[in-house]
Coordinates of N, CA and C in Angstrom, one line a residue:
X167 N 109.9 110.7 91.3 CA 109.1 109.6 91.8 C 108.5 108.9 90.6
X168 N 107.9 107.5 90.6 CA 107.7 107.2 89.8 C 106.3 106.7 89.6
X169 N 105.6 107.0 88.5 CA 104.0 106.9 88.9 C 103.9 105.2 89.3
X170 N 104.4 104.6 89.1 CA 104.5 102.9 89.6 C 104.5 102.7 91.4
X171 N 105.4 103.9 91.9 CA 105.9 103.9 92.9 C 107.1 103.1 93.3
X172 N 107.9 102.9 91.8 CA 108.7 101.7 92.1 C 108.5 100.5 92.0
X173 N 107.4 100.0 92.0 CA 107.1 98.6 91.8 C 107.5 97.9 90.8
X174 N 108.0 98.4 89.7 CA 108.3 97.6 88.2 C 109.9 97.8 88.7
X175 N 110.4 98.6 89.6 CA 111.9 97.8 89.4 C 112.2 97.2 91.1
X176 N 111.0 97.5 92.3 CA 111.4 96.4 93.1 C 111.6 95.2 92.9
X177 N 111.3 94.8 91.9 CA 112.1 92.8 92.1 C 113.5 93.0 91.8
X178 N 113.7 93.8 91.1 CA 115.3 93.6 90.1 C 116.3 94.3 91.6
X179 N 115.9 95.5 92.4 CA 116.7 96.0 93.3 C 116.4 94.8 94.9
X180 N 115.3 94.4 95.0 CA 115.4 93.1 96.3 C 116.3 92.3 95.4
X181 N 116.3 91.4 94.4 CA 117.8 90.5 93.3 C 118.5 91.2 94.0
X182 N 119.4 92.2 93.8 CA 120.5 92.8 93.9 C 120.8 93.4 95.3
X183 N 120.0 93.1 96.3 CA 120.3 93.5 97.7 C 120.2 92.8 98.3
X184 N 119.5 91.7 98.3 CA 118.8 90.4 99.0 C 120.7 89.8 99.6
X185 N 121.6 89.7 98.7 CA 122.6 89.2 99.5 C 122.9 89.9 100.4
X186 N 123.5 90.8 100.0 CA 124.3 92.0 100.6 C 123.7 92.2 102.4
X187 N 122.1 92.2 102.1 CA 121.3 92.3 103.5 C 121.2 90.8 104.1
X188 N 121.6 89.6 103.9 CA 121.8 88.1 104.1 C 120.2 87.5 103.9
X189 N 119.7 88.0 103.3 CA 118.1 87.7 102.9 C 118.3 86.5 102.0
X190 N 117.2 85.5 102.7 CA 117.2 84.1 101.6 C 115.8 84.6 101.0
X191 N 115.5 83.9 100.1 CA 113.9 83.4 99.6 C 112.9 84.0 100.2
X192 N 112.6 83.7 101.3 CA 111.9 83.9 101.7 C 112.0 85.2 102.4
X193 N 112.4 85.9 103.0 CA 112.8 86.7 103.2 C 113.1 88.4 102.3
X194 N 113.2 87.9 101.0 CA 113.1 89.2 100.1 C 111.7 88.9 99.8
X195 N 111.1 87.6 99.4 CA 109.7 87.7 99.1 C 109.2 88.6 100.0
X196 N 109.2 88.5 101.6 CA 108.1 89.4 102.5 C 108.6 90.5 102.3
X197 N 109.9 91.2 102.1 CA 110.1 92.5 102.0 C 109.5 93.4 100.9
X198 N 109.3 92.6 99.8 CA 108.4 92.5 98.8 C 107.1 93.0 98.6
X199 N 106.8 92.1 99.2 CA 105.0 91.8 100.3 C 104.8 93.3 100.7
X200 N 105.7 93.6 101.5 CA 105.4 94.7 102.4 C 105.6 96.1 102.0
X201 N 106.9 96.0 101.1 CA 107.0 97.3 99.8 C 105.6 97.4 99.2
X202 N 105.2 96.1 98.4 CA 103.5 96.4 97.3 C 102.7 96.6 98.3
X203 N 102.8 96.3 99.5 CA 101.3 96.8 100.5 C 101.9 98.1 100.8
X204 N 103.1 98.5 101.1 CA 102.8 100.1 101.7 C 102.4 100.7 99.9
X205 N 103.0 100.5 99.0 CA 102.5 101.6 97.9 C 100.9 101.4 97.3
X206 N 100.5 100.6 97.6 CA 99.0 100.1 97.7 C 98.3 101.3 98.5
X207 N 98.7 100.8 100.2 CA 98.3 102.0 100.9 C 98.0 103.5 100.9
X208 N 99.3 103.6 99.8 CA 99.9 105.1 99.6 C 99.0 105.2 98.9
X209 N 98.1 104.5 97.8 CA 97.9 104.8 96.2 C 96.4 105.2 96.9
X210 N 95.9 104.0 97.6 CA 94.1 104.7 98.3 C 94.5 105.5 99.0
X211 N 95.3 105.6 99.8 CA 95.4 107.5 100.5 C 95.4 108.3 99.7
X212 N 95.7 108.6 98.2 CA 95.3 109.4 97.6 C 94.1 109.9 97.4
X213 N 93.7 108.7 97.2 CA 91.8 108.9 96.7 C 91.1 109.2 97.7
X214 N 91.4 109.4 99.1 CA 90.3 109.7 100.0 C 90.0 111.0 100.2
X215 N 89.1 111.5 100.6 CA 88.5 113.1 100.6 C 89.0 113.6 101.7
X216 N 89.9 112.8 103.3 CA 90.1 114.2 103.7 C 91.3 113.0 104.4
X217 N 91.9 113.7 105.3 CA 93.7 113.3 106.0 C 93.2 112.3 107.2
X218 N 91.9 111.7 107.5 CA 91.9 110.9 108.6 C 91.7 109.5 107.7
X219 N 90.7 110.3 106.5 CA 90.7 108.8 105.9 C 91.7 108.2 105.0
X220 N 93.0 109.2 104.7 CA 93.9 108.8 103.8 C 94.9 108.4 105.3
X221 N 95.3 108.8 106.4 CA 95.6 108.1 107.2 C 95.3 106.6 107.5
X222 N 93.6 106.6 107.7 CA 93.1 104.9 107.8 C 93.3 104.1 106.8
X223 N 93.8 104.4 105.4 CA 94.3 104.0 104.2 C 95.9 103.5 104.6
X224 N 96.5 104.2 104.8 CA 97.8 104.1 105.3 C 97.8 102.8 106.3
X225 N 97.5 103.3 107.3 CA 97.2 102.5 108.7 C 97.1 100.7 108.4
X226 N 96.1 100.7 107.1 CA 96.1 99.2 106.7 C 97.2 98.5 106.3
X227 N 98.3 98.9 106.0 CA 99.4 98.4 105.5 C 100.7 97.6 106.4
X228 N 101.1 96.9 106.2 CA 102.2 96.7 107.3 C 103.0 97.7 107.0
X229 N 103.6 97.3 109.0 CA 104.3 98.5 109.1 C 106.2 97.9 108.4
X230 N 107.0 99.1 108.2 CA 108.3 98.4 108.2 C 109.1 98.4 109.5
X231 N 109.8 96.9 108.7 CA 110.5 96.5 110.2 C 111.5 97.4 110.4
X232 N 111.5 98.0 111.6 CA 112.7 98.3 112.5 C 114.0 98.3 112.3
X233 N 114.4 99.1 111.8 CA 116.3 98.7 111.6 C 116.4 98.0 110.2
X234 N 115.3 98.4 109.4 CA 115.2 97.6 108.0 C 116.0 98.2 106.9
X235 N 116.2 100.3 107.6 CA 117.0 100.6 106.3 C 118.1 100.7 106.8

């Protein structure tokens, strides 16, 4: 894993998949969007003192879409 969580090579791997999955512009931008908010999420769930509040940490983030992988 990577202490970034991947963030420093999600742009280069959405580039390189964005066709393949028929994603225009806008469309890898929100997948984007929603990659840096779940590792966001992930990153304050660490820091919370016990599993309800690293849950409610989580919970803030959008969810992924359905049928996305």
């Amino acid at each position: 894993e990577m202490a970034d969580g991947g963030l420093e090579a999600a742009q280069t791997v959405a580039d390189l998949i964005a066709a393949e999955l028929g994603w225009d512009e806008r469309e890898r931008n929100r997948e984007l969007d929603t990659y840096r908010s779940r590792v966001e999420a992930e990153r304050a769930a660490h820091l919370e003192a016990s599993e309800d509040a690293a849950g409610a940490a989580r919970a803030r983030a959008p969810e992924i879409r359905a049928g996305a992988a």
